[in-house]
């Protein structure tokens, strides 16, 4: 399972966010360019419809593939009270013919995206990953190169904070993610996926401040 | 990785496989000064689609196989023989398949037995039994040649070894013989350099032969 929160930021403030993250995490960013293919089971397959994502990491010299299944969110009064979504998530690396396999099994292409941006991976009470990316759609099937992809939300980038968790330790992971998110609060607000909170009004001032002092925590 | 050939025991017409044959084969390896090294086990699972309308079953793959191999304990392999697809994935792909609830395990078979070292060769002889049962369904053998990874370059030495081996087995007058049919690996996009994906494909083909043998016996009875 994983803990996850999401938010959005206007593109002009992404550089400031990067400086802030660099300062907070003490690690360098990694470039992100992922082709995400969402497949759904054909109409007759499975007693309930199912969905699986195939992620192709285009940053590698030889693209690598990952199969990702995101399951239902944890429910109940306890889950509602926390500000982080805890959900089942399973990933598996796979060889490059994985799309062919799923087509042969009766899965159909639902949609595809190209995520372009950067990530930070670091340990801070949990193994946290921050992903800042623009989400693009392809005008032609699988055309991830050149002028093909166009932003789905021009001028806005998606920020996602995730951390792997287990049924034993998710409380600590939730706490670690929540406390990390507070550091980003002046630039963006992070919430459970699907609970949109928009951009924050303090972003411009916070970004200007970060850009002027080069990312050190303000005194 | 070193290349290997996978064999299955082909009983003579009218005979069936039994544990006495397995014992004799094991003794045969030991008589050739094979050093027993320990146990091995691979598991092969047949998956079937979970369909809302069984009438449409023909639209889905009839033979969808998953295999776990002892040589790659953290990996899992899927094979669709009709589509000539072999996929290598992490073991967690099995959990993803469970969560998708679109295919479920229909039957699982264990290939298990002992491993022997004979100079540069490694032999694994094992029985084929359904999981949770001791019903012997077949006998398999892996012959691995440790110094070479190229299928092409090792062909001669493998042929020579197999000749010596078949000769030794034939002296015991067992009701059958070991059979090796090399799948056309290039159909699956696999190259000359041997990988575990080659092993997975060989097991899927051995399984096909086992099923054909059982069906032939049943047809003979009817």
Tab-separated table of N, CA, C and O in Angstrom, chain B residues 25-96:
chain	number	residue	atom	x	y	z
B	25	UNK	N	15.808	-43.378	-13.107
B	25	UNK	CA	16.492	-42.246	-13.765
B	25	UNK	C	17.473	-41.598	-12.784
B	25	UNK	O	18.614	-41.290	-13.137
B	26	UNK	N	17.040	-41.436	-11.538
B	26	UNK	CA	17.907	-40.835	-10.523
B	26	UNK	C	19.136	-41.720	-10.295
B	26	UNK	O	20.257	-41.211	-10.194
B	27	UNK	N	18.897	-43.039	-10.234
B	27	UNK	CA	20.028	-43.971	-10.065
B	27	UNK	C	20.989	-43.864	-11.243
B	27	UNK	O	22.205	-43.967	-11.091
B	28	UNK	N	20.420	-43.660	-12.403
B	28	UNK	CA	21.219	-43.556	-13.624
B	28	UNK	C	22.182	-42.362	-13.523
B	28	UNK	O	23.352	-42.455	-13.888
B	29	UNK	N	21.678	-41.226	-13.032
B	29	UNK	CA	22.531	-40.037	-12.881
B	29	UNK	C	23.646	-40.360	-11.877
B	29	UNK	O	24.808	-40.019	-12.097
B	30	UNK	N	23.264	-41.019	-10.797
B	30	UNK	CA	24.260	-41.319	-9.764
B	30	UNK	C	25.301	-42.314	-10.273
B	30	UNK	O	26.484	-42.213	-9.923
B	31	UNK	N	24.863	-43.235	-11.140
B	31	UNK	CA	25.820	-44.204	-11.687
B	31	UNK	C	26.817	-43.537	-12.634
B	31	UNK	O	27.891	-44.056	-12.901
B	32	UNK	N	26.458	-42.362	-13.133
B	32	UNK	CA	27.389	-41.606	-13.986
B	32	UNK	C	28.238	-40.662	-13.130
B	32	UNK	O	28.798	-39.690	-13.633
B	33	UNK	N	28.281	-40.926	-11.844
B	33	UNK	CA	29.030	-40.109	-10.880
B	33	UNK	C	28.462	-38.703	-10.701
B	33	UNK	O	29.200	-37.751	-10.427
B	34	UNK	N	27.165	-38.587	-10.885
B	34	UNK	CA	26.516	-37.315	-10.592
B	34	UNK	C	26.480	-37.094	-9.093
B	34	UNK	O	26.157	-37.994	-8.337
B	35	UNK	N	26.885	-35.887	-8.661
B	35	UNK	CA	26.909	-35.583	-7.230
B	35	UNK	C	25.616	-34.873	-6.860
B	35	UNK	O	25.303	-33.800	-7.393
B	36	UNK	N	24.868	-35.482	-5.956
B	36	UNK	CA	23.587	-34.919	-5.528
B	36	UNK	C	23.834	-33.619	-4.773
B	36	UNK	O	24.647	-33.585	-3.840
B	37	UNK	N	23.158	-32.551	-5.176
B	37	UNK	CA	23.457	-31.243	-4.566
B	37	UNK	C	22.320	-30.650	-3.749
B	37	UNK	O	22.527	-29.710	-3.014
B	38	UNK	N	21.130	-31.125	-3.930
B	38	UNK	CA	20.020	-30.529	-3.172
B	38	UNK	C	18.747	-30.556	-3.988
B	38	UNK	O	18.724	-31.080	-5.109
B	39	UNK	N	17.725	-29.981	-3.417
B	39	UNK	CA	16.402	-30.047	-4.066
B	39	UNK	C	16.185	-28.822	-4.942
B	39	UNK	O	16.806	-27.788	-4.762
B	40	UNK	N	15.280	-28.932	-5.884
B	40	UNK	CA	14.854	-27.778	-6.685
B	40	UNK	C	13.355	-27.890	-6.927
B	40	UNK	O	12.784	-28.977	-6.845
B	41	UNK	N	12.746	-26.775	-7.220
B	41	UNK	CA	11.306	-26.782	-7.458
B	41	UNK	C	10.894	-25.593	-8.327
B	41	UNK	O	11.292	-24.457	-8.066
B	42	UNK	N	10.130	-25.872	-9.348
B	42	UNK	CA	9.523	-24.820	-10.160
B	42	UNK	C	8.013	-25.036	-10.094
B	42	UNK	O	7.563	-26.156	-9.891
B	43	UNK	N	7.252	-23.961	-10.245
B	43	UNK	CA	5.791	-24.103	-10.198
B	43	UNK	C	5.177	-23.474	-11.442
B	43	UNK	O	5.544	-22.365	-11.827
B	44	UNK	N	4.274	-24.233	-12.039
B	44	UNK	CA	3.619	-23.764	-13.258
B	44	UNK	C	2.116	-23.673	-12.995
B	44	UNK	O	1.522	-24.605	-12.454
B	45	UNK	N	1.532	-22.544	-13.341
B	45	UNK	CA	0.108	-22.320	-13.077
B	45	UNK	C	-0.631	-22.028	-14.375
B	45	UNK	O	-0.178	-21.216	-15.181
B	46	UNK	N	-1.742	-22.714	-14.550
B	46	UNK	CA	-2.631	-22.392	-15.685
B	46	UNK	C	-3.668	-21.393	-15.194
B	46	UNK	O	-4.319	-21.620	-14.182
B	47	UNK	N	-3.808	-20.308	-15.942
B	47	UNK	CA	-4.818	-19.314	-15.598
B	47	UNK	C	-5.984	-19.412	-16.568
B	47	UNK	O	-5.798	-19.721	-17.752
B	48	UNK	N	-7.163	-19.130	-16.052
B	48	UNK	CA	-8.295	-19.060	-16.973
B	48	UNK	C	-9.041	-17.752	-16.772
B	48	UNK	O	-9.074	-17.214	-15.655
B	49	UNK	N	-9.621	-17.225	-17.857
B	49	UNK	CA	-10.313	-15.942	-17.723
B	49	UNK	C	-11.589	-16.089	-16.900
B	49	UNK	O	-12.242	-17.127	-16.950
B	50	UNK	N	-11.902	-15.070	-16.126
B	50	UNK	CA	-13.166	-15.053	-15.395
B	50	UNK	C	-14.136	-14.284	-16.288
B	50	UNK	O	-13.991	-13.076	-16.447
B	51	UNK	N	-15.079	-15.001	-16.858
B	51	UNK	CA	-15.932	-14.390	-17.875
B	51	UNK	C	-17.362	-14.225	-17.393
B	51	UNK	O	-17.886	-15.070	-16.683
B	52	UNK	N	-17.947	-13.110	-17.828
B	52	UNK	CA	-19.353	-12.894	-17.488
B	52	UNK	C	-20.238	-13.748	-18.388
B	52	UNK	O	-21.310	-14.154	-18.020
B	53	UNK	N	-19.748	-14.016	-19.598
B	53	UNK	CA	-20.522	-14.830	-20.536
B	53	UNK	C	-19.590	-15.911	-21.085
B	53	UNK	O	-18.717	-15.627	-21.900
B	54	UNK	N	-19.768	-17.136	-20.615
B	54	UNK	CA	-18.875	-18.227	-21.007
B	54	UNK	C	-18.890	-18.483	-22.514
B	54	UNK	O	-17.947	-19.033	-23.070
B	55	UNK	N	-19.963	-18.070	-23.166
B	55	UNK	CA	-20.074	-18.312	-24.608
B	55	UNK	C	-18.971	-17.582	-25.372
B	55	UNK	O	-18.663	-17.926	-26.515
B	56	UNK	N	-18.394	-16.561	-24.747
B	56	UNK	CA	-17.376	-15.767	-25.443
B	56	UNK	C	-15.950	-16.211	-25.100
B	56	UNK	O	-14.986	-15.503	-25.379
B	57	UNK	N	-15.835	-17.396	-24.497
B	57	UNK	CA	-14.516	-17.876	-24.050
B	57	UNK	C	-13.500	-17.942	-25.190
B	57	UNK	O	-12.308	-17.758	-24.982
B	58	UNK	N	-13.976	-18.172	-26.397
B	58	UNK	CA	-13.071	-18.313	-27.536
B	58	UNK	C	-12.292	-17.033	-27.828
B	58	UNK	O	-11.255	-17.067	-28.491
B	59	UNK	N	-12.794	-15.895	-27.331
B	59	UNK	CA	-12.106	-14.619	-27.593
B	59	UNK	C	-10.873	-14.448	-26.708
B	59	UNK	O	-10.097	-13.520	-26.887
B	60	UNK	N	-10.715	-15.334	-25.722
B	60	UNK	CA	-9.625	-15.167	-24.757
B	60	UNK	C	-8.642	-16.327	-24.867
B	60	UNK	O	-9.006	-17.409	-25.299
B	61	UNK	N	-7.383	-16.078	-24.459
B	61	UNK	CA	-6.374	-17.136	-24.624
B	61	UNK	C	-6.752	-18.397	-23.836
B	61	UNK	O	-7.139	-18.318	-22.681
B	62	UNK	N	-6.662	-19.528	-24.528
B	62	UNK	CA	-7.055	-20.801	-23.923
B	62	UNK	C	-5.955	-21.289	-22.986
B	62	UNK	O	-6.227	-21.926	-21.994
B	63	UNK	N	-4.716	-20.973	-23.365
B	63	UNK	CA	-3.608	-21.454	-22.542
B	63	UNK	C	-2.755	-20.276	-22.098
B	63	UNK	O	-1.950	-19.756	-22.859
B	64	UNK	N	-2.973	-19.865	-20.889
B	64	UNK	CA	-2.226	-18.746	-20.300
B	64	UNK	C	-1.503	-19.310	-19.076
B	64	UNK	O	-2.137	-19.759	-18.126
B	65	UNK	N	-0.173	-19.322	-19.167
B	65	UNK	CA	0.630	-20.015	-18.159
B	65	UNK	C	1.513	-19.029	-17.397
B	65	UNK	O	2.080	-18.105	-17.987
B	66	UNK	N	1.625	-19.244	-16.104
B	66	UNK	CA	2.571	-18.488	-15.275
B	66	UNK	C	3.573	-19.458	-14.671
B	66	UNK	O	3.199	-20.577	-14.313
B	67	UNK	N	4.836	-19.063	-14.588
B	67	UNK	CA	5.868	-19.966	-14.066
B	67	UNK	C	6.785	-19.229	-13.097
B	67	UNK	O	7.215	-18.107	-13.371
B	68	UNK	N	7.072	-19.891	-11.968
B	68	UNK	CA	8.145	-19.395	-11.105
B	68	UNK	C	9.288	-20.392	-11.184
B	68	UNK	O	9.060	-21.607	-11.153
B	69	UNK	N	10.490	-19.866	-11.329
B	69	UNK	CA	11.670	-20.717	-11.528
B	69	UNK	C	12.644	-20.533	-10.366
B	69	UNK	O	12.840	-19.397	-9.911
B	70	UNK	N	13.279	-21.631	-9.923
B	70	UNK	CA	14.223	-21.492	-8.800
B	70	UNK	C	15.433	-20.635	-9.160
B	70	UNK	O	16.032	-20.016	-8.291
B	71	UNK	N	15.772	-20.553	-10.454
B	71	UNK	CA	16.954	-19.778	-10.845
B	71	UNK	C	16.718	-18.264	-10.718
B	71	UNK	O	17.672	-17.487	-10.708
B	72	UNK	N	15.463	-17.843	-10.663
B	72	UNK	CA	15.124	-16.417	-10.522
B	72	UNK	C	14.003	-16.290	-9.496
B	72	UNK	O	12.855	-16.028	-9.859
B	73	UNK	N	14.312	-16.449	-8.217
B	73	UNK	CA	13.237	-16.520	-7.223
B	73	UNK	C	12.399	-15.243	-7.091
B	73	UNK	O	11.278	-15.303	-6.603
B	74	UNK	N	12.932	-14.100	-7.537
B	74	UNK	CA	12.157	-12.858	-7.415
B	74	UNK	C	11.404	-12.485	-8.686
B	74	UNK	O	10.856	-11.394	-8.794
B	75	UNK	N	11.445	-13.387	-9.661
B	75	UNK	CA	10.780	-13.094	-10.941
B	75	UNK	C	9.614	-14.056	-11.171
B	75	UNK	O	9.530	-15.111	-10.547
B	76	UNK	N	8.773	-13.676	-12.109
B	76	UNK	CA	7.672	-14.534	-12.504
B	76	UNK	C	7.531	-14.403	-14.018
B	76	UNK	O	7.796	-13.338	-14.582
B	77	UNK	N	7.102	-15.472	-14.651
B	77	UNK	CA	7.041	-15.494	-16.117
B	77	UNK	C	5.631	-15.845	-16.571
B	77	UNK	O	5.010	-16.750	-16.012
B	78	UNK	N	5.173	-15.127	-17.570
B	78	UNK	CA	3.897	-15.453	-18.206
B	78	UNK	C	4.188	-15.894	-19.634
B	78	UNK	O	5.021	-15.275	-20.327
B	79	UNK	N	3.483	-16.917	-20.069
B	79	UNK	CA	3.655	-17.387	-21.447
B	79	UNK	C	2.296	-17.568	-22.106
B	79	UNK	O	1.403	-18.188	-21.539
B	80	UNK	N	2.186	-16.994	-23.298
B	80	UNK	CA	1.030	-17.256	-24.161
B	80	UNK	C	1.601	-17.923	-25.403
B	80	UNK	O	2.192	-17.252	-26.253
B	81	UNK	N	1.447	-19.250	-25.466
B	81	UNK	CA	2.095	-19.968	-26.571
B	81	UNK	C	1.507	-19.586	-27.923
B	81	UNK	O	2.221	-19.435	-28.899
B	82	UNK	N	0.182	-19.421	-27.958
B	82	UNK	CA	-0.470	-19.114	-29.236
B	82	UNK	C	0.029	-17.769	-29.781
B	82	UNK	O	0.304	-17.627	-30.963
B	83	UNK	N	0.178	-16.793	-28.887
B	83	UNK	CA	0.619	-15.458	-29.314
B	83	UNK	C	2.135	-15.323	-29.332
B	83	UNK	O	2.660	-14.268	-29.654
B	84	UNK	N	2.834	-16.372	-28.927
B	84	UNK	CA	4.303	-16.356	-28.865
B	84	UNK	C	4.807	-15.198	-28.005
B	84	UNK	O	5.666	-14.414	-28.407
B	85	UNK	N	4.240	-15.089	-26.806
B	85	UNK	CA	4.669	-14.043	-25.879
B	85	UNK	C	5.237	-14.693	-24.627
B	85	UNK	O	4.608	-15.585	-24.057
B	86	UNK	N	6.425	-14.264	-24.223
B	86	UNK	CA	6.932	-14.604	-22.896
B	86	UNK	C	7.243	-13.283	-22.207
B	86	UNK	O	7.902	-12.417	-22.768
B	87	UNK	N	6.707	-13.119	-21.006
B	87	UNK	CA	6.912	-11.887	-20.255
B	87	UNK	C	7.678	-12.197	-18.978
B	87	UNK	O	7.361	-13.139	-18.276
B	88	UNK	N	8.677	-11.384	-18.707
B	88	UNK	CA	9.376	-11.496	-17.423
B	88	UNK	C	8.936	-10.333	-16.544
B	88	UNK	O	8.934	-9.188	-16.998
B	89	UNK	N	8.549	-10.635	-15.309
B	89	UNK	CA	8.106	-9.580	-14.388
B	89	UNK	C	8.587	-9.912	-12.990
B	89	UNK	O	9.093	-11.004	-12.736
B	90	UNK	N	8.410	-8.946	-12.075
B	90	UNK	CA	8.705	-9.228	-10.670
B	90	UNK	C	7.647	-10.195	-10.139
B	90	UNK	O	6.538	-10.257	-10.666
B	91	UNK	N	7.984	-10.873	-9.036
B	91	UNK	CA	7.011	-11.809	-8.437
B	91	UNK	C	5.699	-11.121	-8.082
B	91	UNK	O	4.646	-11.751	-8.072
B	92	UNK	N	5.770	-9.815	-7.791
B	92	UNK	CA	4.559	-9.092	-7.375
B	92	UNK	C	3.495	-9.034	-8.475
B	92	UNK	O	2.348	-8.683	-8.204
B	93	UNK	N	3.844	-9.403	-9.704
B	93	UNK	CA	2.845	-9.411	-10.785
B	93	UNK	C	1.722	-10.398	-10.443
B	93	UNK	O	0.568	-10.204	-10.847
B	94	UNK	N	2.045	-11.433	-9.658
B	94	UNK	CA	1.004	-12.403	-9.270
B	94	UNK	C	-0.058	-11.735	-8.405
B	94	UNK	O	-1.244	-12.024	-8.531
B	95	UNK	N	0.403	-10.820	-7.543
B	95	UNK	CA	-0.534	-10.095	-6.685
B	95	UNK	C	-1.390	-9.158	-7.535
B	95	UNK	O	-2.600	-9.014	-7.308
B	96	UNK	N	-0.780	-8.545	-8.549
B	96	UNK	CA	-1.541	-7.666	-9.439
B	96	UNK	C	-2.623	-8.479	-10.160
B	96	UNK	O	-3.775	-8.058	-10.250
